[in-house]
DNA sequence: TCTAAAAGACAAATAAACTTTACTTTTATG
DNA sequence: CATAAAAGTAAAGTTTATTTGTCTTTTAGA
């Protein structure tokens, strides 16, 4: 699964720590998601999308390998 | 978090078992998500949206209580 | 260049998703 | 009504997300 968290953060000019605080998780959680270390819950994805004023599908997308 | 899985399944006329098979999880997982027993991963939500030919945001939405 | 903030990384512990198995209840249809 | 498919439920076990703490590395700015 791909994500554009880093780009969205850059657009809004907020840090991992600030995003974490806004959505109510730890900074390491945001960092781990951003670098593809793990997949967030849909609830967290919805909150992140809300904070960025966009949609889950704008931020997260399936990779080809996700279907194997 | 709210979801319209049941409605989407009805539109496409597929069973929980069929949806489960298409996205590669067990039937109980689909059932549990549908009745709000647990929150799917974003990866699973993306696959479900793909199968339904729609977006994650069309199927899953934040509830007021999700921010407390 | 120095320094501080931000980001990356790692490990141990906990919480929650997901599986498997198995049983009950509901719903559609003969 | 009878029956079969679909849906709901539940418990035990496995995997994975998330936390907390700590430490290193990168980046931006004075």
Short mmCIF file of N, CA and C in Angstrom, two decimals, chain A residues 6-64:
data_model
loop_
_atom_site.label_atom_id
_atom_site.label_comp_id
_atom_site.label_asym_id
_atom_site.label_seq_id
_atom_site.Cartn_x
_atom_site.Cartn_y
_atom_site.Cartn_z
N UNK A 6 3.75 12.16 3.64
CA UNK A 6 4.84 13.14 3.69
C UNK A 6 4.52 14.37 2.84
N UNK A 7 3.98 14.11 1.67
CA UNK A 7 3.61 15.20 0.76
C UNK A 7 2.49 16.04 1.37
N UNK A 8 1.49 15.39 1.91
CA UNK A 8 0.37 16.12 2.51
C UNK A 8 0.84 16.96 3.69
N UNK A 9 1.74 16.38 4.49
CA UNK A 9 2.28 17.15 5.61
C UNK A 9 3.04 18.37 5.12
N UNK A 10 3.77 18.18 4.05
CA UNK A 10 4.53 19.30 3.48
C UNK A 10 3.59 20.40 3.00
N UNK A 11 2.51 19.99 2.33
CA UNK A 11 1.51 20.96 1.86
C UNK A 11 0.98 21.80 3.01
N UNK A 12 0.66 21.12 4.10
CA UNK A 12 0.06 21.80 5.25
C UNK A 12 1.13 22.34 6.19
N UNK A 13 2.38 21.96 5.91
CA UNK A 13 3.51 22.39 6.74
C UNK A 13 3.35 22.02 8.22
N UNK A 14 3.07 20.76 8.48
CA UNK A 14 3.00 20.31 9.87
C UNK A 14 3.94 19.13 10.08
N UNK A 15 4.41 18.98 11.30
CA UNK A 15 5.37 17.91 11.62
C UNK A 15 4.64 16.60 11.93
N UNK A 16 5.40 15.53 11.99
CA UNK A 16 4.82 14.23 12.37
C UNK A 16 4.19 14.34 13.75
N UNK A 17 4.89 15.03 14.64
CA UNK A 17 4.40 15.16 16.01
C UNK A 17 3.08 15.93 16.07
N UNK A 18 2.97 16.98 15.25
CA UNK A 18 1.74 17.76 15.23
C UNK A 18 0.57 16.95 14.67
N UNK A 19 0.85 16.23 13.59
CA UNK A 19 -0.20 15.38 13.01
C UNK A 19 -0.64 14.33 14.02
N UNK A 20 0.34 13.71 14.68
CA UNK A 20 0.05 12.69 15.69
C UNK A 20 -0.87 13.25 16.77
N UNK A 21 -0.56 14.44 17.21
CA UNK A 21 -1.34 15.07 18.27
C UNK A 21 -2.79 15.33 17.80
N UNK A 22 -2.91 15.81 16.57
CA UNK A 22 -4.24 16.12 16.03
C UNK A 22 -5.13 14.89 15.90
N UNK A 23 -4.54 13.76 15.55
CA UNK A 23 -5.35 12.56 15.34
C UNK A 23 -5.33 11.63 16.56
N UNK A 24 -4.57 12.00 17.57
CA UNK A 24 -4.60 11.23 18.82
C UNK A 24 -3.81 9.94 18.84
N UNK A 25 -2.68 9.91 18.14
CA UNK A 25 -1.78 8.75 18.25
C UNK A 25 -0.37 9.25 18.57
N UNK A 26 0.56 8.32 18.75
CA UNK A 26 1.93 8.72 19.06
C UNK A 26 2.67 9.14 17.78
N UNK A 27 3.76 9.87 17.98
CA UNK A 27 4.56 10.31 16.85
C UNK A 27 5.14 9.12 16.08
N UNK A 28 5.54 8.09 16.83
CA UNK A 28 6.12 6.90 16.19
C UNK A 28 5.11 6.21 15.29
N UNK A 29 3.84 6.26 15.67
CA UNK A 29 2.80 5.65 14.84
C UNK A 29 2.74 6.36 13.49
N UNK A 30 2.72 7.67 13.51
CA UNK A 30 2.70 8.43 12.25
C UNK A 30 3.96 8.13 11.44
N UNK A 31 5.08 8.14 12.11
CA UNK A 31 6.35 7.86 11.42
C UNK A 31 6.32 6.47 10.77
N UNK A 32 5.88 5.48 11.51
CA UNK A 32 5.84 4.11 10.99
C UNK A 32 4.90 3.96 9.80
N UNK A 33 3.80 4.66 9.84
CA UNK A 33 2.86 4.63 8.71
C UNK A 33 3.50 5.30 7.51
N UNK A 34 4.10 6.45 7.77
CA UNK A 34 4.70 7.24 6.69
C UNK A 34 5.77 6.48 5.93
N UNK A 35 6.57 5.70 6.65
CA UNK A 35 7.63 4.95 5.97
C UNK A 35 7.19 3.55 5.58
N UNK A 36 5.90 3.28 5.70
CA UNK A 36 5.37 2.00 5.23
C UNK A 36 5.65 0.82 6.13
N UNK A 37 5.99 1.13 7.38
CA UNK A 37 6.31 0.06 8.32
C UNK A 37 5.05 -0.67 8.77
N UNK A 38 3.95 0.06 8.89
CA UNK A 38 2.69 -0.63 9.07
C UNK A 38 1.48 0.12 8.56
N UNK A 39 0.39 -0.62 8.48
CA UNK A 39 -0.86 -0.17 7.89
C UNK A 39 -1.78 0.37 8.97
N UNK A 40 -2.23 1.60 8.87
CA UNK A 40 -3.11 2.14 9.91
C UNK A 40 -4.51 1.54 9.84
N UNK A 41 -5.26 1.69 10.91
CA UNK A 41 -6.66 1.29 10.87
C UNK A 41 -7.43 2.28 10.00
N UNK A 42 -8.59 1.87 9.53
CA UNK A 42 -9.41 2.75 8.71
C UNK A 42 -9.85 3.98 9.51
N UNK A 43 -10.07 3.78 10.79
CA UNK A 43 -10.44 4.91 11.65
C UNK A 43 -9.35 5.98 11.65
N UNK A 44 -8.13 5.55 11.82
CA UNK A 44 -7.00 6.49 11.83
C UNK A 44 -6.84 7.14 10.46
N UNK A 45 -6.99 6.37 9.40
CA UNK A 45 -6.89 6.91 8.04
C UNK A 45 -7.95 7.99 7.81
N UNK A 46 -9.15 7.75 8.30
CA UNK A 46 -10.23 8.74 8.16
C UNK A 46 -9.89 10.02 8.91
N UNK A 47 -9.32 9.87 10.10
CA UNK A 47 -8.95 11.05 10.89
C UNK A 47 -7.85 11.85 10.20
N UNK A 48 -6.87 11.14 9.67
CA UNK A 48 -5.77 11.80 8.97
C UNK A 48 -6.31 12.56 7.75
N UNK A 49 -7.18 11.90 7.00
CA UNK A 49 -7.77 12.54 5.82
C UNK A 49 -8.56 13.78 6.24
N UNK A 50 -9.27 13.68 7.35
CA UNK A 50 -10.06 14.81 7.84
C UNK A 50 -9.15 15.99 8.18
N UNK A 51 -8.06 15.70 8.89
CA UNK A 51 -7.12 16.75 9.27
C UNK A 51 -6.55 17.44 8.03
N UNK A 52 -6.29 16.66 7.00
CA UNK A 52 -5.73 17.22 5.76
C UNK A 52 -6.81 17.80 4.84
N UNK A 53 -8.04 17.65 5.22
CA UNK A 53 -9.13 18.18 4.40
C UNK A 53 -9.25 17.47 3.07
N UNK A 54 -8.93 16.16 3.07
CA UNK A 54 -9.02 15.40 1.83
C UNK A 54 -9.66 14.04 2.11
N UNK A 55 -9.48 13.09 1.21
CA UNK A 55 -10.09 11.78 1.39
C UNK A 55 -9.05 10.70 1.68
N UNK A 56 -9.50 9.61 2.21
CA UNK A 56 -8.61 8.47 2.46
C UNK A 56 -7.97 8.02 1.15
N UNK A 57 -8.76 7.99 0.10
CA UNK A 57 -8.28 7.50 -1.20
C UNK A 57 -7.26 8.43 -1.85
N UNK A 58 -7.27 9.70 -1.43
CA UNK A 58 -6.27 10.64 -1.94
C UNK A 58 -4.91 10.37 -1.29
N UNK A 59 -4.95 9.83 -0.08
CA UNK A 59 -3.71 9.64 0.69
C UNK A 59 -3.18 8.22 0.60
N UNK A 60 -4.08 7.25 0.62
CA UNK A 60 -3.68 5.84 0.59
C UNK A 60 -4.17 5.17 -0.69
N UNK A 61 -3.31 4.33 -1.26
CA UNK A 61 -3.70 3.62 -2.49
C UNK A 61 -3.13 2.21 -2.50
N UNK A 62 -3.83 1.32 -3.13
CA UNK A 62 -3.37 -0.06 -3.27
C UNK A 62 -2.13 -0.13 -4.13
N UNK A 63 -1.21 -1.01 -3.77
CA UNK A 63 -0.07 -1.31 -4.62
C UNK A 63 -0.38 -2.63 -5.33
N UNK A 64 0.31 -2.88 -6.41
CA UNK A 64 0.05 -4.10 -7.18
C UNK A 64 0.23 -5.34 -6.30
#
